[in-house]
Every structure is written in structure tokens, then in C-alpha cells.
PDB file of C-alpha atoms in Angstrom:
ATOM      1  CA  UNK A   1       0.000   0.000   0.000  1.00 75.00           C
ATOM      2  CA  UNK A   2       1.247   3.404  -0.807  1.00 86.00           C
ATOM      3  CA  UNK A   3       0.805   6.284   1.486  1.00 92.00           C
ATOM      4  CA  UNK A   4      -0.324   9.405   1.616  1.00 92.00           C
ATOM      5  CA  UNK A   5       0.330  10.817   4.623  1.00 92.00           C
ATOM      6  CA  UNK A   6       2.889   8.479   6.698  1.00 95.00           C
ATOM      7  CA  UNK A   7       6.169  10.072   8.009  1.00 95.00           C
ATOM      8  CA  UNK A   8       9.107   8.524   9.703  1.00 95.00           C
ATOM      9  CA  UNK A   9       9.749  10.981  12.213  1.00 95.00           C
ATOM     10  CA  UNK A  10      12.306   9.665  14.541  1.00 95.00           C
ATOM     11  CA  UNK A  11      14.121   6.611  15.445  1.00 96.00           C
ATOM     12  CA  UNK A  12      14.976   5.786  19.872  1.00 98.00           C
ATOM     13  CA  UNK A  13      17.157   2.411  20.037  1.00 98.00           C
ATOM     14  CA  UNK A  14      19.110   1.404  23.717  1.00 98.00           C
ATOM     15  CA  UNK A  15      22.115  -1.087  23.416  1.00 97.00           C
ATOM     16  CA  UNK A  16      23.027  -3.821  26.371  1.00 97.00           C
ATOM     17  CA  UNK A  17      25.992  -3.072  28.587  1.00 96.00           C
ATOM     18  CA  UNK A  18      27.625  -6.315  27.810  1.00 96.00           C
ATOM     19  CA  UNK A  19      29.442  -7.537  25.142  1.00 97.00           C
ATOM     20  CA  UNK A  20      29.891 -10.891  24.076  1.00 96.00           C
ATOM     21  CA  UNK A  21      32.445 -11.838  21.354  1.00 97.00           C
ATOM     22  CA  UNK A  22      32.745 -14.540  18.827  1.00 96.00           C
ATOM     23  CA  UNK A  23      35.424 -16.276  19.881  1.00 96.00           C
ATOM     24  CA  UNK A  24      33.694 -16.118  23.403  1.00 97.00           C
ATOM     25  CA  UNK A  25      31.393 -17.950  21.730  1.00 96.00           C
ATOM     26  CA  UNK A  26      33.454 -20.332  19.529  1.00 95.00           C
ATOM     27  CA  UNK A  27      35.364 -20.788  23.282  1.00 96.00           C
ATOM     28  CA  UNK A  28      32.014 -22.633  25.046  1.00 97.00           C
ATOM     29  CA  UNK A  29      31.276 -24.841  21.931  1.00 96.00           C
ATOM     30  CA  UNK A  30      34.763 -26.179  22.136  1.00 95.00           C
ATOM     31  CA  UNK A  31      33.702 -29.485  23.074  1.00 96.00           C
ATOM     32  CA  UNK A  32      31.865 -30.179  19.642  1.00 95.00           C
ATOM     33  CA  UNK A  33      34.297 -27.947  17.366  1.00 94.00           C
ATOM     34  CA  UNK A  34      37.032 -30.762  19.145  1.00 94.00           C
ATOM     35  CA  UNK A  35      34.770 -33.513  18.288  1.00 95.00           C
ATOM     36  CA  UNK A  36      34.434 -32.420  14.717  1.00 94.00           C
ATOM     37  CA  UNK A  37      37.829 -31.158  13.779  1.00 93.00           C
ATOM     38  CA  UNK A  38      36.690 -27.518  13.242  1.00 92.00           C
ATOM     39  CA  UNK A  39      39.510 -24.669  13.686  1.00 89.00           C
ATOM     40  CA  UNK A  40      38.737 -21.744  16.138  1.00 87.00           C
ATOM     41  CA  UNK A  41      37.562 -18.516  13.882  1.00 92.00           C
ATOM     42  CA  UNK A  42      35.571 -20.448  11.905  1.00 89.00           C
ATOM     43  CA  UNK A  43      32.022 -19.279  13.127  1.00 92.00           C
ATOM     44  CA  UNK A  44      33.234 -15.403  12.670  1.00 93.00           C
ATOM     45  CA  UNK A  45      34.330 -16.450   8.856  1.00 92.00           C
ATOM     46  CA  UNK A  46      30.828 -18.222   8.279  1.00 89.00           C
ATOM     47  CA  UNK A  47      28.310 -15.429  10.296  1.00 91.00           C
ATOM     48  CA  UNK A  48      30.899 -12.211   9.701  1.00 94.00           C
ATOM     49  CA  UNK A  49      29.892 -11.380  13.100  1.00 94.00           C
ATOM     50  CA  UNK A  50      32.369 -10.078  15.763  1.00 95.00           C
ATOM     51  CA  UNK A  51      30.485  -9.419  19.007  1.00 96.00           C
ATOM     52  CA  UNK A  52      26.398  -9.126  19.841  1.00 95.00           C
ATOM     53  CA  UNK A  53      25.567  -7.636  23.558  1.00 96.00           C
ATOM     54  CA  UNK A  54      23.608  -8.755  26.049  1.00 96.00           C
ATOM     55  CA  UNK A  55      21.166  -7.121  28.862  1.00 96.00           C
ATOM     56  CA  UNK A  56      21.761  -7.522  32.514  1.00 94.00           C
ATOM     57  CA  UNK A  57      19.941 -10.948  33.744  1.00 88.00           C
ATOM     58  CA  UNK A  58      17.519  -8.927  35.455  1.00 87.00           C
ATOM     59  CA  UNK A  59      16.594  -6.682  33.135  1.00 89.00           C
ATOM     60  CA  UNK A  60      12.585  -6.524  31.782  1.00 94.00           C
ATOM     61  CA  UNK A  61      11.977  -5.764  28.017  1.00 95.00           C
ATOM     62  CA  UNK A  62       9.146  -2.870  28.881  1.00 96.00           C
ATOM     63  CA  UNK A  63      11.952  -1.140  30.524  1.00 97.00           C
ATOM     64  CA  UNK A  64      14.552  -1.156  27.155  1.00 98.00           C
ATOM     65  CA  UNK A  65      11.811  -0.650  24.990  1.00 98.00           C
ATOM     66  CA  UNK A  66      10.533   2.426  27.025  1.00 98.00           C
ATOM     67  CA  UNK A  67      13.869   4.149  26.527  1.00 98.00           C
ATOM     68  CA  UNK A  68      14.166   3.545  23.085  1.00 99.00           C
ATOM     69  CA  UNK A  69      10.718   4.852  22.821  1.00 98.00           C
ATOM     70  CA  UNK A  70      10.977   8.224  25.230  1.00 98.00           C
ATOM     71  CA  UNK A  71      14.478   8.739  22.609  1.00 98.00           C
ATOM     72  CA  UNK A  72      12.199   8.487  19.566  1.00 97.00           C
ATOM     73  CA  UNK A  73       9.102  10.707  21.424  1.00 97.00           C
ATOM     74  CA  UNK A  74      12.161  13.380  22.647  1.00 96.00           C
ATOM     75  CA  UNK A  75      13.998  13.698  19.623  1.00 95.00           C
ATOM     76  CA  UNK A  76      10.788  14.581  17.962  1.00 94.00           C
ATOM     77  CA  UNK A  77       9.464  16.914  20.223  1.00 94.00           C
ATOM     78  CA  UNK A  78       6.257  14.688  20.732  1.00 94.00           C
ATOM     79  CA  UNK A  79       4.474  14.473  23.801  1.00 96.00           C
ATOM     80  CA  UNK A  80       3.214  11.495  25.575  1.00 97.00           C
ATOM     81  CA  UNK A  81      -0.411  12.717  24.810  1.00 96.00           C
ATOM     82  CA  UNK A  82      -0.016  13.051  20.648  1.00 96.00           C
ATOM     83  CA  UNK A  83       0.405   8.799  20.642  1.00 98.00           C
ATOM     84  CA  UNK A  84      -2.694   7.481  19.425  1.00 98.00           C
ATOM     85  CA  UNK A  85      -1.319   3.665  19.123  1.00 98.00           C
ATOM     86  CA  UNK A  86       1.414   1.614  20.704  1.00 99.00           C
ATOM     87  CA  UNK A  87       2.668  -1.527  19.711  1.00 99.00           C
ATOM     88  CA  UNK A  88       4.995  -3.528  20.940  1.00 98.00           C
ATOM     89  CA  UNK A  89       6.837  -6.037  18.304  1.00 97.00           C
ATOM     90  CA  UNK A  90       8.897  -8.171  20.368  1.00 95.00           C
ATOM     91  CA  UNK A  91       9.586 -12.155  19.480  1.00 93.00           C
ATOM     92  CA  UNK A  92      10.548 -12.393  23.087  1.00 90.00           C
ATOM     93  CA  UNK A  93       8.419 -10.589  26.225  1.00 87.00           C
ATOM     94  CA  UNK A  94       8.413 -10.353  29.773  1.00 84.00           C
ATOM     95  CA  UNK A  95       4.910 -12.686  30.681  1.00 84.00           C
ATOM     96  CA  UNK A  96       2.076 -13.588  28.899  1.00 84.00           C
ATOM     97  CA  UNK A  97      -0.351 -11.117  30.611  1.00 85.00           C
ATOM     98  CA  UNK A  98      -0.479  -8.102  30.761  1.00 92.00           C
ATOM     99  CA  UNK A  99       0.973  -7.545  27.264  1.00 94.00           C
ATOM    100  CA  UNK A 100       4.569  -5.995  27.695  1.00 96.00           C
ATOM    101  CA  UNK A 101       2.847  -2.874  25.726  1.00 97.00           C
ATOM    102  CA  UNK A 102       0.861  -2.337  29.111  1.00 96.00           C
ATOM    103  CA  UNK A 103       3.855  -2.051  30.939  1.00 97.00           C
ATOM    104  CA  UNK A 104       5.607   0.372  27.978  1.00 98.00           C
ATOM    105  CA  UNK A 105       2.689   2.531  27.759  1.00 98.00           C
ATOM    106  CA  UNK A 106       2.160   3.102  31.187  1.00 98.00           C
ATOM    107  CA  UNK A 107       6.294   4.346  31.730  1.00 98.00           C
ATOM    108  CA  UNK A 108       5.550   6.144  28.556  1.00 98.00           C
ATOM    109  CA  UNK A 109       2.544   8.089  30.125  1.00 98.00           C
ATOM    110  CA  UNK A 110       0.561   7.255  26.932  1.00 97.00           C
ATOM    111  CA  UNK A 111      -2.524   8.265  27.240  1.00 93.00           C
ATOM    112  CA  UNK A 112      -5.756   5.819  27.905  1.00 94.00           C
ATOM    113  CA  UNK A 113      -7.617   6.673  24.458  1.00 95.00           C
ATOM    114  CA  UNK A 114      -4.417   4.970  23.100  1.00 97.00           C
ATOM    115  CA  UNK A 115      -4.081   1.892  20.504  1.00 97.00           C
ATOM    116  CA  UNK A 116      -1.710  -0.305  22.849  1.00 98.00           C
ATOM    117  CA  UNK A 117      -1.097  -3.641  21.442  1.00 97.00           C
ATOM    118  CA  UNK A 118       1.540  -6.425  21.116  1.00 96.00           C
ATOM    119  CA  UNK A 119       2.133  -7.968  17.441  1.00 96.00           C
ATOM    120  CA  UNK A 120       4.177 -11.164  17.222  1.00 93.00           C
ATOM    121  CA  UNK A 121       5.595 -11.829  13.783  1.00 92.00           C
ATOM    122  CA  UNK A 122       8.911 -13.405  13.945  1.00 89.00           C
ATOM    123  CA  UNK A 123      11.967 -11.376  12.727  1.00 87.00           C
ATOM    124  CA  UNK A 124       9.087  -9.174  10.704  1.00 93.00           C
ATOM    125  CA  UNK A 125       7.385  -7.609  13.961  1.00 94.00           C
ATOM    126  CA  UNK A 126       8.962  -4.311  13.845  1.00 97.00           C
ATOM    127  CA  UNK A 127       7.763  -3.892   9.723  1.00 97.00           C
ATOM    128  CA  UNK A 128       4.141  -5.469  10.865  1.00 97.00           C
ATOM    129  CA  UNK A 129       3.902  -2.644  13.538  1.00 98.00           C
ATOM    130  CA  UNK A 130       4.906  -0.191  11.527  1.00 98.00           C
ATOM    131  CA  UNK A 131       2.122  -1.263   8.636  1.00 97.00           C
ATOM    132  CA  UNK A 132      -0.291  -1.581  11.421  1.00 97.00           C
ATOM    133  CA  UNK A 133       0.582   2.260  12.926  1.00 98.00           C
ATOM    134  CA  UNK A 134       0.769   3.851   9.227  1.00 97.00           C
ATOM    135  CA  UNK A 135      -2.369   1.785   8.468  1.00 97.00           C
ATOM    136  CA  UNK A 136      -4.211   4.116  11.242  1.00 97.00           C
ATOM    137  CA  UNK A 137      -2.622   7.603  10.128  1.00 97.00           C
ATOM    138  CA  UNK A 138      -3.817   6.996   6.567  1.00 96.00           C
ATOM    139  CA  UNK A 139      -7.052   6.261   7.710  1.00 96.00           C
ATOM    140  CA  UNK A 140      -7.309   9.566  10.179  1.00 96.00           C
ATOM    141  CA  UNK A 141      -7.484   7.428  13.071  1.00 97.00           C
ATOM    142  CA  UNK A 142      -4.303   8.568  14.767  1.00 98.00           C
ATOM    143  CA  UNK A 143      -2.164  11.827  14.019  1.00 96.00           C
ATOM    144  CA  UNK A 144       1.135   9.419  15.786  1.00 97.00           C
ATOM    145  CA  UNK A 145       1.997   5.876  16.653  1.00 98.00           C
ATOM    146  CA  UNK A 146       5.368   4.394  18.600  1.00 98.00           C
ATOM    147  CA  UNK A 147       6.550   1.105  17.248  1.00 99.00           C
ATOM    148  CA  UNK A 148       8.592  -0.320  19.874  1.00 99.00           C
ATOM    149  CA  UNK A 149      10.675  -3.706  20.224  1.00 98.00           C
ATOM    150  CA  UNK A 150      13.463  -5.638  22.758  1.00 97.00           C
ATOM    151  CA  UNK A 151      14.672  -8.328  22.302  1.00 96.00           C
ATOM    152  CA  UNK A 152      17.045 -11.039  24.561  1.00 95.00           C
ATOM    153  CA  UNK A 153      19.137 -13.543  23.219  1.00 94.00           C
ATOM    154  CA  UNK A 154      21.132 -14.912  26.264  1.00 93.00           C
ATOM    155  CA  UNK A 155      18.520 -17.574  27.507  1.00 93.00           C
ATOM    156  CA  UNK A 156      18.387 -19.059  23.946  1.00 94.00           C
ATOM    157  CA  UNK A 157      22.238 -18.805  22.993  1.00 96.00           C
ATOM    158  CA  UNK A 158      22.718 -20.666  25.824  1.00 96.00           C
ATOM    159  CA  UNK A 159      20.394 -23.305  25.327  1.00 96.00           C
ATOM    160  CA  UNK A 160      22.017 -23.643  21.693  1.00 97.00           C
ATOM    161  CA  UNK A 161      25.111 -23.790  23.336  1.00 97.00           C
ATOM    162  CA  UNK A 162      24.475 -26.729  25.321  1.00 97.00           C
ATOM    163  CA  UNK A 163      22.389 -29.004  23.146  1.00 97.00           C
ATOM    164  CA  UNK A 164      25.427 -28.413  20.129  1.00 96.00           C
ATOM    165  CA  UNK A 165      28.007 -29.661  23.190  1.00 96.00           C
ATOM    166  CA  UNK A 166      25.528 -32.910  23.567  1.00 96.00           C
ATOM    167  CA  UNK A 167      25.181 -33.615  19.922  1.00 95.00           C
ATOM    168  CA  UNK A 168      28.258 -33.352  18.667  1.00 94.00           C
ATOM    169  CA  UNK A 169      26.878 -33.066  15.004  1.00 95.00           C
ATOM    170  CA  UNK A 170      27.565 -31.087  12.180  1.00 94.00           C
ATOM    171  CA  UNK A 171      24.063 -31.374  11.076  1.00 96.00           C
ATOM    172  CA  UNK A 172      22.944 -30.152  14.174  1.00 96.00           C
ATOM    173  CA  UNK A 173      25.243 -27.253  14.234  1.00 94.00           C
ATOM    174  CA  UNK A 174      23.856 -26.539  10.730  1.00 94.00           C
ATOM    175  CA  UNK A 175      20.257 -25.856  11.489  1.00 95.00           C
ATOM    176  CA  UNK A 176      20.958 -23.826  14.646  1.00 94.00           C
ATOM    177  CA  UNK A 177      24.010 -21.961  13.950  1.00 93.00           C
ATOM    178  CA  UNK A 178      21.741 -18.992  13.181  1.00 93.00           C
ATOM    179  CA  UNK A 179      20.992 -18.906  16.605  1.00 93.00           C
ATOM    180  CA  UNK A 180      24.542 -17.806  17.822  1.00 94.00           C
ATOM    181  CA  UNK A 181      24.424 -14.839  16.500  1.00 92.00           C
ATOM    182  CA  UNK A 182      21.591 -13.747  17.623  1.00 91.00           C
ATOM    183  CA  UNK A 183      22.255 -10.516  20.334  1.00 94.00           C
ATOM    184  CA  UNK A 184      19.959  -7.958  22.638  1.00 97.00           C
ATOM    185  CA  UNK A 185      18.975  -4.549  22.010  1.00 98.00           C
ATOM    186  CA  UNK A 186      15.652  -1.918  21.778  1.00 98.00           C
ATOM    187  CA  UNK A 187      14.799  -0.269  19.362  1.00 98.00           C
ATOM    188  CA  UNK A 188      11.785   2.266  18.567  1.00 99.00           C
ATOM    189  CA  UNK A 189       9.869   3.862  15.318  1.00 98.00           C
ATOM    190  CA  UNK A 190       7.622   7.360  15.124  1.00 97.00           C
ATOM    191  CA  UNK A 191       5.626   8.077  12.688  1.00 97.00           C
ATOM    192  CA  UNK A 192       3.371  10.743  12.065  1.00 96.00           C
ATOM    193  CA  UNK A 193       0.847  12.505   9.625  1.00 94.00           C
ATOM    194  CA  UNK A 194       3.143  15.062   9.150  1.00 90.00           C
ATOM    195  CA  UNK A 195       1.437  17.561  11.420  1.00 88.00           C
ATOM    196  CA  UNK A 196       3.735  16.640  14.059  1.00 84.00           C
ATOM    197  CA  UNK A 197       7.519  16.551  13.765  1.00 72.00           C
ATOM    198  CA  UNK A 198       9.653  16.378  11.944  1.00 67.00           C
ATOM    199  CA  UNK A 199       8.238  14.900   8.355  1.00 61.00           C
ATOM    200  CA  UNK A 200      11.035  14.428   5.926  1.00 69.00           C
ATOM    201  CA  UNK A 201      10.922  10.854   5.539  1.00 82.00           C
ATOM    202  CA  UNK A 202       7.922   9.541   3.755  1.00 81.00           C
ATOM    203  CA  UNK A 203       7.150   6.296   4.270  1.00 76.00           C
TER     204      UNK A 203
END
């Protein structure tokens, strides 16, 4: 769909304090890489990836995604009350219920008329939100909407980590090597009719 009257006013993102390095990696899969004959380095040669970071261990994703969300709202200039929808896009989340948009939206000071919503579509959700938000300007619904995501990747590195050690299998490693480099980090989208803003990017 082409729009009319979408802007891309402002980006927010947070990063993790912790950084965790390939060959950090490489260095707790050594027990497989050993049973297979693989070289150390080889995982940075295959992925191109150096380091990904990772949030504290007891850290909640409302509270990453609501900084990368009060950037996007303060580098704008937009106030808390000019939202009309929230959504958060996360694969990963802090509980089932209350959605972790709740929780954003309430730091946020969003107001109550508010759209406030998780979407769950894979590696997509951040693009679905941001359909879903522009969807609702074009239509008049909303003058603004925040588009907000945080994601984890410790818990599920590690798991990877451990089942590679116990199988030992190059197949294995195969379908889940993706998974190592996965890292953490928020992130958070404005957009706008234009009335609001800044409007130079048309989406």
C-alpha cells in the first residue's frame, strides 16, 4: 500500500551493557568444534559477526523498549499525549499477561484513548507494527503511533550452546548456527501525519 500521509519521524534504540564476542562464543562450543575437527575462527568467517551484547539478567523488556521509545518521542518533540497507538513487536516478552505494551505505555505516560497492542511476527514484527501504525494515520485514526521492540538472546544462545556440546553433530550445528548470532537490544519507530515533527521521511 502506498501512502499518503505516513512520516518517519524519529528513530529511539538502547544497546546492552555487555558484550559478548565470537570467539567467546566459539570458546564454550569447544567441546563439539574438538569432536568435529573444526579450527577456532571459523564461526566469525561463516556469520561475519564479531560481538552481539547482552542485557543484565535482570533486566525486563518494557523497561529497554521504554527508553528507546521516550528517545524516539524526545527527539521529535512529541508528547506522551499526541500517541494514538502503541505496539509492541517483540519475538521475546516479559509474561504472557499483561501484554509488555501495558507495561511500555504506562512508563511512557501514553494516554488511555491509546491503541496499545503487542504484534508477534517473527523477525518481521517491527515492519508489521509499523504497517499496522501507518495503516491508522492513513485512515485519520491517529495523528502518531510508537513502534517499539526488545529483544534477549542470552537464555536461547545458551540453550544452543548446550544441546550443540551434547550432539556433537555437524548437522545439528547446521540448522541452529543462526541462533549464535543472535544478540539484545531496543529499538523504537515514530511516525506521524506530518502535522507533528519532523516529516522528511515519507514512508
Amino acid at each position: 500500500m502506498k501512502y499518503s500521509k505516513v512520516f518517519i519521524t524519529s528513530f529511539g534504540y538502547e544497546l546492552p551493557p555487555h558484550i559478548v564476542t565470537t570467539a567467546q562464543i566459539e570458546a564454550r562450543i569447544k567441546p563439539f568444534l574438538d569432536a568435529v575437527g573444526f579450527q577456532p575462527g571459523q564461526l566469525e568467517a561463516l556469520t561475519g559477526i564479531r560481538e552481539r551484547r547482552y542485557w543484565d539478567e535482570d533486566h525486563t523488556l518494557a523497561d529497554h523498549a521504554a527508553v528507546a521509545g521516550q528517545r524516539a518521542m524526545e527527539q521529535a518533540g512529541i508528547h506522551p499525549s499526541d500517541i494514538g497507538a502503541l505496539v509492541f513487536c517483540g519475538v521475546c516478552q516479559d509474561g504472557f499477561e499483561p501484554a509488555t505494551s501495558c507495561h511500555i505505555a504506562h512508563q511512557l505516560n501514553i494516554g488511555p484513548e491509546a491503541h496499545v497492542y503487542d504484534v508477534k511476527s517473527a523477525c518481521l514484527g517491527m515492519i508489521t507494527g509499523m504497517v499496522q501504525v501507518a495503516n491508522e494515520i492513513e485512515l485519520g485514526n491517529i495523528k502518531a503511533g510508537l513502534v517499539v521492540s526488545c529483544e534477549t538472546a542470552r537464555q536461547i544462545v545458551d540453550s544452543t550452546i548446550q544441546e550443540i556440546n551434547l550432539h556433537k553433530s555437524v548437522d545439528f550445528y547446521k540448522d541452529t548456527v543462526a541462533t549464535l548470532t543472535g544478540g539484545s537490544g531496543a529499538a523504537a519507530v515514530l511516525l506521524t501525519d506530518g502535522t507533528l515533527g519532523d516529516d522528511d521521511i515519507r514512508y
